[in-house]
Tab-separated table of C-alpha atoms in Angstrom:
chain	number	residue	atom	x	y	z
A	1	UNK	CA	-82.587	2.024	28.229
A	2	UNK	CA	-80.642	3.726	31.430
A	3	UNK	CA	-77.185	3.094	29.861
A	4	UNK	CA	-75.895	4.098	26.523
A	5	UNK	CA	-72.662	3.828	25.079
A	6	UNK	CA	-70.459	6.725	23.754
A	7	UNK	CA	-69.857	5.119	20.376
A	8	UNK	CA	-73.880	4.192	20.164
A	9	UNK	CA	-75.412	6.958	21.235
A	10	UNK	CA	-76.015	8.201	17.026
A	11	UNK	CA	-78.226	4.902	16.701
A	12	UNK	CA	-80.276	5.591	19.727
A	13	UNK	CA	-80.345	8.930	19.317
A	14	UNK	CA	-82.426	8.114	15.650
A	15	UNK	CA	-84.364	5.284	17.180
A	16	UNK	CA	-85.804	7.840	19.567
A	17	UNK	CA	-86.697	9.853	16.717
A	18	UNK	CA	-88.368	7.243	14.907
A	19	UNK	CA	-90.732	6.561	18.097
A	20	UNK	CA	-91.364	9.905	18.768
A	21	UNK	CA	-92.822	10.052	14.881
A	22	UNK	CA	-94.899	7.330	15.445
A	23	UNK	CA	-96.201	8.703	18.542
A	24	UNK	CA	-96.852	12.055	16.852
A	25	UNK	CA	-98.905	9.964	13.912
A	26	UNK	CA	-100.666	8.000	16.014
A	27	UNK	CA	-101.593	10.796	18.640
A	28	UNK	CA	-102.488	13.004	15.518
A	29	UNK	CA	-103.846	13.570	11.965
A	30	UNK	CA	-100.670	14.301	10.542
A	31	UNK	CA	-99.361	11.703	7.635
A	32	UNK	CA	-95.754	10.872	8.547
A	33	UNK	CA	-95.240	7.635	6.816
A	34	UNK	CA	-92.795	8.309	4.764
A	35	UNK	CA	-90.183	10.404	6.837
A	36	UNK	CA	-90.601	7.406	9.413
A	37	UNK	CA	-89.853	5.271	6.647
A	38	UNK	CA	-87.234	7.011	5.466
A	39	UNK	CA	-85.639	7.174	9.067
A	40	UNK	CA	-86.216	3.456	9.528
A	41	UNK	CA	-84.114	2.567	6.642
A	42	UNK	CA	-81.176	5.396	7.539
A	43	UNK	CA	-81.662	3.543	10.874
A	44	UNK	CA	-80.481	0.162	9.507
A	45	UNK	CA	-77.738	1.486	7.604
A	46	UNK	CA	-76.403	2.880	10.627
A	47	UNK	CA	-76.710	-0.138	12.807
A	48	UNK	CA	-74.940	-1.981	10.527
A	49	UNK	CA	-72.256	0.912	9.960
A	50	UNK	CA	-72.276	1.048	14.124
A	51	UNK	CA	-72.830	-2.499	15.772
A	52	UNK	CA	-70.715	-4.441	12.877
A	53	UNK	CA	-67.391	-2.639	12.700
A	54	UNK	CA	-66.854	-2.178	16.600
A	55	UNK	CA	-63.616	-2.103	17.207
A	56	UNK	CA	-62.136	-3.486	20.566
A	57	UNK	CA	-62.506	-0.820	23.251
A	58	UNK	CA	-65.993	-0.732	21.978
A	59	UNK	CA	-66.716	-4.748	22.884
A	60	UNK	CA	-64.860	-3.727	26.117
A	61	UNK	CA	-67.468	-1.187	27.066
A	62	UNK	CA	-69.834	-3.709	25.580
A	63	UNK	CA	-68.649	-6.672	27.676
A	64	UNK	CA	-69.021	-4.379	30.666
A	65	UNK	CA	-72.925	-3.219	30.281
A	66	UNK	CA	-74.546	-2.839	33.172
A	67	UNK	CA	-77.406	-4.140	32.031
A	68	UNK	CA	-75.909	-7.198	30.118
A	69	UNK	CA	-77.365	-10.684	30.767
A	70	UNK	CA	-75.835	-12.570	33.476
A	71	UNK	CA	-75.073	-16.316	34.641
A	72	UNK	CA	-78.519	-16.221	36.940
A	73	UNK	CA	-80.370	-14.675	33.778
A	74	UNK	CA	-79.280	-17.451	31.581
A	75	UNK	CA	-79.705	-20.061	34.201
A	76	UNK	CA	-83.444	-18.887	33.913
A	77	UNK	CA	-83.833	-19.406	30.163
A	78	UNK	CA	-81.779	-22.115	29.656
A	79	UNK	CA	-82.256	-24.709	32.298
A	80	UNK	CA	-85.251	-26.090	34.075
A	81	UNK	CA	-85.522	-27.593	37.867
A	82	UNK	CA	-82.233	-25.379	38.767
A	83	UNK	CA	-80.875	-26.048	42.867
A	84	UNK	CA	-78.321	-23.553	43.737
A	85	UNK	CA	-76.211	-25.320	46.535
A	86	UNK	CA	-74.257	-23.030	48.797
A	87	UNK	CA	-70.619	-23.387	50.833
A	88	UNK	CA	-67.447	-24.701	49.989
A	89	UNK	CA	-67.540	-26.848	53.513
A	90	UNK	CA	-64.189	-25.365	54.425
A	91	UNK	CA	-64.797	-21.643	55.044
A	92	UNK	CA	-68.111	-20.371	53.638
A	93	UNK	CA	-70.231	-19.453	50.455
A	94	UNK	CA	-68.996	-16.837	47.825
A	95	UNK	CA	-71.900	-15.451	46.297
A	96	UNK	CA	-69.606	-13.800	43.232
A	97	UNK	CA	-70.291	-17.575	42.000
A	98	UNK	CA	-73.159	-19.004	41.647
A	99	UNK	CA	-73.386	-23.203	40.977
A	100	UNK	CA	-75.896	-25.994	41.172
A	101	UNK	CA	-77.487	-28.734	39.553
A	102	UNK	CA	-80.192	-28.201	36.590
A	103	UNK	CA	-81.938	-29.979	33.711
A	104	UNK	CA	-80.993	-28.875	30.198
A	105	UNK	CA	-83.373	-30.257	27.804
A	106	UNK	CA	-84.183	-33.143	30.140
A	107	UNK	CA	-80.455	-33.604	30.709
A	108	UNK	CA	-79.366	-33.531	34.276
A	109	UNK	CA	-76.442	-30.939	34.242
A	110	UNK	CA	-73.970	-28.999	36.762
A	111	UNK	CA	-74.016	-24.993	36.119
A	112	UNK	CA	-71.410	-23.339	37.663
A	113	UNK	CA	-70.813	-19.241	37.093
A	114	UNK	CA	-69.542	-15.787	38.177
A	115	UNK	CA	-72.378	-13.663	39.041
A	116	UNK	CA	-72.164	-9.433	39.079
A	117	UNK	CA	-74.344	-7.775	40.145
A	118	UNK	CA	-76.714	-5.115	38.175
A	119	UNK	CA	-77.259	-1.927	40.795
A	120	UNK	CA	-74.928	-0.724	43.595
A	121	UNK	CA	-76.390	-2.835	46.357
A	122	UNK	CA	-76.242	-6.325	44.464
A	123	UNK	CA	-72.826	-5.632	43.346
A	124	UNK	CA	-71.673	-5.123	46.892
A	125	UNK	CA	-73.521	-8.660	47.771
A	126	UNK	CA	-71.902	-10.449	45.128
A	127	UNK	CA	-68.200	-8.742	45.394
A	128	UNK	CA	-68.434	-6.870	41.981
A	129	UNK	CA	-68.503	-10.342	40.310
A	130	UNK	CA	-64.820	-11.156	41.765
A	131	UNK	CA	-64.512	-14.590	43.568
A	132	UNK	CA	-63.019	-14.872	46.894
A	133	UNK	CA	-61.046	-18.473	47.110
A	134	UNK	CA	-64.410	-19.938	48.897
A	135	UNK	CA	-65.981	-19.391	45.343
A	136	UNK	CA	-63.545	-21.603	43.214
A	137	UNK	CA	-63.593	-24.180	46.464
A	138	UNK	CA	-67.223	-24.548	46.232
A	139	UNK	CA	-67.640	-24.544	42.476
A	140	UNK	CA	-64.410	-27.307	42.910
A	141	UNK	CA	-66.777	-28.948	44.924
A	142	UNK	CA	-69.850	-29.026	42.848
A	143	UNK	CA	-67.230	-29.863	39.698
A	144	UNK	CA	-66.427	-33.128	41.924
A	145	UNK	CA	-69.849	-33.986	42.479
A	146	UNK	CA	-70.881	-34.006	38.913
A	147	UNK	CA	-67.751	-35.865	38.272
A	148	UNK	CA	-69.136	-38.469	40.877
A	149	UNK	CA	-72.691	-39.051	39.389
A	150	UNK	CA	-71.580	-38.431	35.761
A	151	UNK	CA	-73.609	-35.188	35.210
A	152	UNK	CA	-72.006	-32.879	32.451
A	153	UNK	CA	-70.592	-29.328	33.493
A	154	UNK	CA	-71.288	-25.792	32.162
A	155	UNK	CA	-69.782	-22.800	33.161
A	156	UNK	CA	-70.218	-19.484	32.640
A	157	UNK	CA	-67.412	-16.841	32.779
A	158	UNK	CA	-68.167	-13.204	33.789
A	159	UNK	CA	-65.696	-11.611	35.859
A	160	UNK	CA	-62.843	-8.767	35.587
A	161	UNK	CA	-60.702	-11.201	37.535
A	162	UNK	CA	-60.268	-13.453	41.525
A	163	UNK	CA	-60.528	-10.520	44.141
A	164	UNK	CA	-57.239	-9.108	45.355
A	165	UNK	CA	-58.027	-8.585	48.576
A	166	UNK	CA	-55.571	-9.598	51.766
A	167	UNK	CA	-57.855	-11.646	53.117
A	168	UNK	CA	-58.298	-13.813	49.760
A	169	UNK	CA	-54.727	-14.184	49.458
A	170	UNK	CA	-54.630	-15.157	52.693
A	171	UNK	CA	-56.999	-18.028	52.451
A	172	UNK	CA	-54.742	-19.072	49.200
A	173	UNK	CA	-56.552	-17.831	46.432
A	174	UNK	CA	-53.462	-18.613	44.064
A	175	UNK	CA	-54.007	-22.021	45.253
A	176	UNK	CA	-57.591	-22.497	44.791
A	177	UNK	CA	-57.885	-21.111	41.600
A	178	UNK	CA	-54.486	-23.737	40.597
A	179	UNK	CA	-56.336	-26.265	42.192
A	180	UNK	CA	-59.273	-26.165	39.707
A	181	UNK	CA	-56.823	-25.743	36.882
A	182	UNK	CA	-55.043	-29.496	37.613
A	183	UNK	CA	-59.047	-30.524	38.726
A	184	UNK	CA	-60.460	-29.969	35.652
A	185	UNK	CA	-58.306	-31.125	33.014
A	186	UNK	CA	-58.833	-34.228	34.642
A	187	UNK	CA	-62.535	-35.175	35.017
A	188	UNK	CA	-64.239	-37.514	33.092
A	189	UNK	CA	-67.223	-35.432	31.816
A	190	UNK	CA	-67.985	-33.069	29.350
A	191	UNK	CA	-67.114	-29.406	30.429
A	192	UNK	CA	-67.898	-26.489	28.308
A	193	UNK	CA	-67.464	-23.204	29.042
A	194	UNK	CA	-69.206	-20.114	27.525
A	195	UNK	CA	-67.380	-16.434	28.099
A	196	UNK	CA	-70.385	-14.261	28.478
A	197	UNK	CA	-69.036	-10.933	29.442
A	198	UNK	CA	-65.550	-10.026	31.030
A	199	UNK	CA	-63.190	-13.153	31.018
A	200	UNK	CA	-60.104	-11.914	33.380
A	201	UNK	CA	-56.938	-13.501	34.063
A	202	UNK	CA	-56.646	-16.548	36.863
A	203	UNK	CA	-60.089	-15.216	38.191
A	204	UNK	CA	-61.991	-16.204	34.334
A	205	UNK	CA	-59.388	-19.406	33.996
A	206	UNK	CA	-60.918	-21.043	37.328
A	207	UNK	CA	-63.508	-21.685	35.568
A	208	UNK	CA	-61.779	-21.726	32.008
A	209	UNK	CA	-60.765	-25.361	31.316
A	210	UNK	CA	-63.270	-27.345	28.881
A	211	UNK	CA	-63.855	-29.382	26.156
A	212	UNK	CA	-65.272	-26.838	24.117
A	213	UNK	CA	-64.697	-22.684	24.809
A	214	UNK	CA	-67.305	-20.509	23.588
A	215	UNK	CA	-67.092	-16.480	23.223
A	216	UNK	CA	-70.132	-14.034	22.968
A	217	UNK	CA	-69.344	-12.159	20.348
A	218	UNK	CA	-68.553	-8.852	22.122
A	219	UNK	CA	-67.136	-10.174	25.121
A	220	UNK	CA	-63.382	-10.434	26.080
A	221	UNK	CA	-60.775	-12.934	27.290
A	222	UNK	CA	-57.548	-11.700	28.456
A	223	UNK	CA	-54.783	-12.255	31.168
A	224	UNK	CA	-55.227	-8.474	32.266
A	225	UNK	CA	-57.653	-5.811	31.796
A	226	UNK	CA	-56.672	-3.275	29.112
A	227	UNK	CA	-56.079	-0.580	31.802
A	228	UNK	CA	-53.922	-2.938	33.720
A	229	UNK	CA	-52.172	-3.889	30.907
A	230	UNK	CA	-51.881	-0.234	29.743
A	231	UNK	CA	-50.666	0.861	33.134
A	232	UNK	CA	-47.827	-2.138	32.681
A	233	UNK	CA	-46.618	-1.181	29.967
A	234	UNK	CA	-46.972	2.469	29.179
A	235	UNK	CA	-47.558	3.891	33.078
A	236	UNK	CA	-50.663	5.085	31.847
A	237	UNK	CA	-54.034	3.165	32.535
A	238	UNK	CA	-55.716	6.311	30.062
A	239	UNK	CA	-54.142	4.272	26.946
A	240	UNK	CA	-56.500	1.651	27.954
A	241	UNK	CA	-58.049	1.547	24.187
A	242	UNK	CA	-54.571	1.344	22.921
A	243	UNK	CA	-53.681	-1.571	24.931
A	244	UNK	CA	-57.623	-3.378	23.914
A	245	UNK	CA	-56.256	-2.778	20.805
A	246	UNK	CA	-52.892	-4.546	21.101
A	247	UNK	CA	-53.808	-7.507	23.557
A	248	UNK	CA	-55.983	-9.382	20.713
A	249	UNK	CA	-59.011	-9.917	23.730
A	250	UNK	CA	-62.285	-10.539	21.164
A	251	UNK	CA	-63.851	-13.288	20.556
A	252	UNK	CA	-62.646	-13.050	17.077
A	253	UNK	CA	-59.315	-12.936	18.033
A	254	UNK	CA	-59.239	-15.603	20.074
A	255	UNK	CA	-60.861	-17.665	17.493
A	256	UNK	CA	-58.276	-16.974	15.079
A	257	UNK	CA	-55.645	-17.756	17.304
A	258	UNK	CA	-57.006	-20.852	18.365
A	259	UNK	CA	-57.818	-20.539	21.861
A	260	UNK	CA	-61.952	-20.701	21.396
A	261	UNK	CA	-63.674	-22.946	19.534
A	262	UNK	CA	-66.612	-20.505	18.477
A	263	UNK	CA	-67.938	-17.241	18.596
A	264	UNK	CA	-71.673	-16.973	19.544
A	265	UNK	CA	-73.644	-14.249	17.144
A	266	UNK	CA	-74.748	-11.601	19.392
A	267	UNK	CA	-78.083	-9.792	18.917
A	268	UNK	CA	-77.331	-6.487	17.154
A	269	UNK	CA	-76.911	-3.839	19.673
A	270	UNK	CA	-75.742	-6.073	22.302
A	271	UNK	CA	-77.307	-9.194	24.384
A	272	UNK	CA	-79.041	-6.915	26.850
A	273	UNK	CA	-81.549	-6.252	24.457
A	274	UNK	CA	-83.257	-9.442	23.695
A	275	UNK	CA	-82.146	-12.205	26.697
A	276	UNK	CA	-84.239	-14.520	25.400
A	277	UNK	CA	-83.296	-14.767	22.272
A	278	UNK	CA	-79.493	-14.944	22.964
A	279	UNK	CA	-80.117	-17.656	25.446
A	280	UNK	CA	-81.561	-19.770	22.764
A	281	UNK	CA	-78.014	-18.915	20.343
A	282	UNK	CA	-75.936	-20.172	23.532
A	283	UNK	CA	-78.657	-22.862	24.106
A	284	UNK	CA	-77.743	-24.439	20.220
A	285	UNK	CA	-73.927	-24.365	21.170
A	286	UNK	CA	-74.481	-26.358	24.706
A	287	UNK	CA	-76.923	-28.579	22.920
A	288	UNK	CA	-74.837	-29.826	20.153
A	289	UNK	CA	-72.024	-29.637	22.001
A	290	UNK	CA	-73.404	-32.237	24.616
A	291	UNK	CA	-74.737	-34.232	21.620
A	292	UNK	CA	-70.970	-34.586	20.072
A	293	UNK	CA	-69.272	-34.953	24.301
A	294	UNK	CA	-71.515	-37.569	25.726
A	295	UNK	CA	-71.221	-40.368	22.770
A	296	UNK	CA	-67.310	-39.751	23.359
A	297	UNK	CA	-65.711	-42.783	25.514
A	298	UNK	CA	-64.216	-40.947	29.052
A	299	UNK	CA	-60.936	-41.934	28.244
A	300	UNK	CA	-60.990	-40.358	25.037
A	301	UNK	CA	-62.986	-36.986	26.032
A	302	UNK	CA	-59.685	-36.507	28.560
A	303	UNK	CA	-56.992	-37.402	25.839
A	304	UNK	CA	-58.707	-34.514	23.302
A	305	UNK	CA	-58.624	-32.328	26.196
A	306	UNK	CA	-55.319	-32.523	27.470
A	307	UNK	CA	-54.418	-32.067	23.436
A	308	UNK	CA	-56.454	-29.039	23.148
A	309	UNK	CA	-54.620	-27.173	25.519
A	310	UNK	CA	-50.912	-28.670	24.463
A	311	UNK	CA	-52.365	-27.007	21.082
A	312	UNK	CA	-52.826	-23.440	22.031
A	313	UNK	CA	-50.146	-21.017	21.226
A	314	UNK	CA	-46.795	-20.956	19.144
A	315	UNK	CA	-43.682	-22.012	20.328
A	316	UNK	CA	-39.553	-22.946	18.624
A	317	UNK	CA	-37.601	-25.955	19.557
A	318	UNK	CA	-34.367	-24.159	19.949
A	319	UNK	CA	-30.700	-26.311	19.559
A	320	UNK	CA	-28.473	-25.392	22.620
C-alpha cells in the first residue's frame, strides 16, 4: 500500500512483520508458528484499539486517501449496463462529475457523482474532484431526464467543494449549484444520496438533496473544510484538527444531529482496502432504500422530503 497514514502506521508497521514471518517459515525450516500467532492476535487488538476510536482529523485524513474508492469504482461494482452521457448543452462537459444511466439489480437508474482523480495527471483531468458550473448543469440535466422517464436517482458525493475559480464564477456557479438545490426538492422520484469521501460546502450540497442521506463511516460533511474553517476563525489553517474537532463533520455526528439517515460500516482500515466488499454494504442501503421509495405515491415521496429538510436543525420562536 503506497499511502499510509500517520496515526496507522503502528498497525501496518506489525502487519508487515507478520508477512515477513510467514515468508521466513515458508522460505525456511525454522518453526515460527507461534510468534506469528502471537503477533496476529496483538495485531487485532491493535486494529481495534486503532481503526475504532479514530477521532475526527483521523476520518479527515481518511476521507481524503488517495487511494479511496471513487464514484467510477462503485459505478463498476454496483451497477450493470452503465452509459456515461457527456455536456450540459449550454457550455460543455465537466469531467469532475461523472453521470449516466445504469441498471441496479435490473432496475433502470440515473447515477450521478463527483469524480477525483487517483495520480497527478487524472486529478488535473478531472479538476481535483471540484465541479465547474457545467458539472451541476449537466448532472441538472440528467436529474431532469430521469425525472421525465421516471428512473430513480443516486448520487454520489466526493468533493472538497464547487471550484473557485474566476471563470466558474463567471459562468454563475452560485447559480447553478442554487439551481439544483430548488430542482431537486422538487422531482418526483426517489433520490438518495451516499457521502463517500469529502462532502464540502455548496460544491457536496449540489448534489446533496434526497430522500434518504447516507455517510461512509469515515467520511465528512461540512460547510467548510477544517483548515478553512480554522483559518476563519482562529487565522490559523495549522489548527485544522482543532477545528475537525469542533465542526461535528462525521458521519456519526451528523447522524446524531439528524442530518443523515445512516452511517454505512466501513471495512476496518478504511474502504480502499476491500472495494468490493464495501460496494456490496452501500449496495444493501440503495437496495432497500429503493424497495421502501418506489411503493411511495409521488405526491407523498415530495411531501416527506420537503419535511425532512424543514426538520434539520434547532431553532426558538422568539416574542418581539
Amino acid at each position: 500500500m503506497k499511502h499510509i497514514l500517520d496515526f496507522e502506521k503502528p498497525v501496518i508497521e506489525l502487519r508487515e512483520k507478520i508477512t515477513e514471518l510467514k515468508r521466513l517459515t515458508a522460505e525456511s525450516e525454522m518453526d515460527l508458528t507461534e510468534e506469528i500467532s502471537t503477533l496476529e492476535k496483538r495485531l487485532e487488538k491493535l486494529e481495534a484499539d486503532v481503526y475504532d476510536r479514530m477521532k475526527p482529523w483521523d476520518r479527515v485524513q481518511m476521507a481524503r486517501h488517495p487511494e479511496r474508492p471513487t464514484t467510477l469504482d462503485y459505478i463498476e461494482q454496483l451497477f450493470t449496463d452503465f452509459l456515461e452521457l457527456h455536456g450540459d448543452r449550454l457550455y460543455g462537459d465537466d469531467e469532475a462529475i461523472v453521470s449516466g444511466i445504469a441498471k441496479f439489480n435490473g432496475t433502470p437508474v440515473t447515477v450521478i457523482g463527483h469524480q477525483r482523480g487517483k495520480d497527478t495527471k487524472e486529478n488535473i483531468k478531472r479538476n481535483f474532484g471540484m465541479p465547474h458550473p457545467e458539472g451541476y448543469r449537466k448532472a441538472l440535466r440528467l436529474m431532469k431526464q430521469a425525472d421525465k422517464f421516471n428512473r430513480p436517482i443516486i448520487t454520489f458525493i466526493d468533493t472538497k467543494g464547487a471550484y473557485p475559480g474566476k471563470a466558474a464564477e463567471e459562468r454563475g456557479q452560485s447559480e447553478a449549484i442554487a439551481r439544483n438545490l430548488v430542482e431537486m426538492s422538487g422531482f418526483s422520484v426517489p433520490i438518495i444520496c451516499i457521502v463517500i469521501g469529502e462532502g464540502g460546502s455548496g460544491g457536496a450540497l449540489g448534489l446533496g438533496i434526497g430522500d434518504r442521506i447516507f455517510m461512509l463511516e469515515n467520511s465528512t460533511y461540512s460547510v467548510i473544510s477544517p483548515e478553512g474553517a480554522a483559518a476563519l476563525l482562529w487565522k490559523d489553517s495549522n489548527l485544522a484538527q482543532r477545528a475537525a474537532e469542533t465542526m461535528k463533520i462525521t458521519a456519526n455526528d451528523l447522524k446524531e444531529l439528524n442530518v443523515i439517515d445512516e452511517v454505512i460500516s466501513e471495512i476496518r482500515g478504511g474502504a480502499h482496502r476491500n472495494i468490493e466488499e464495501q460496494a456490496k454494504r452501500i449496495g444493501k442501503y440503495i437496495d432497500s432504500s429503493l424497495q421502501e421509495l418506489l411503493q411511495k405515491p409521488k405526491n407523498q415521496l415530495m411531501d416527506e422530503r420537503f419535511e425532512k429538510y424543514k426538520m434539520i436543525g434547532d431553532y426558538q420562536q422568539l416574542d418581539i
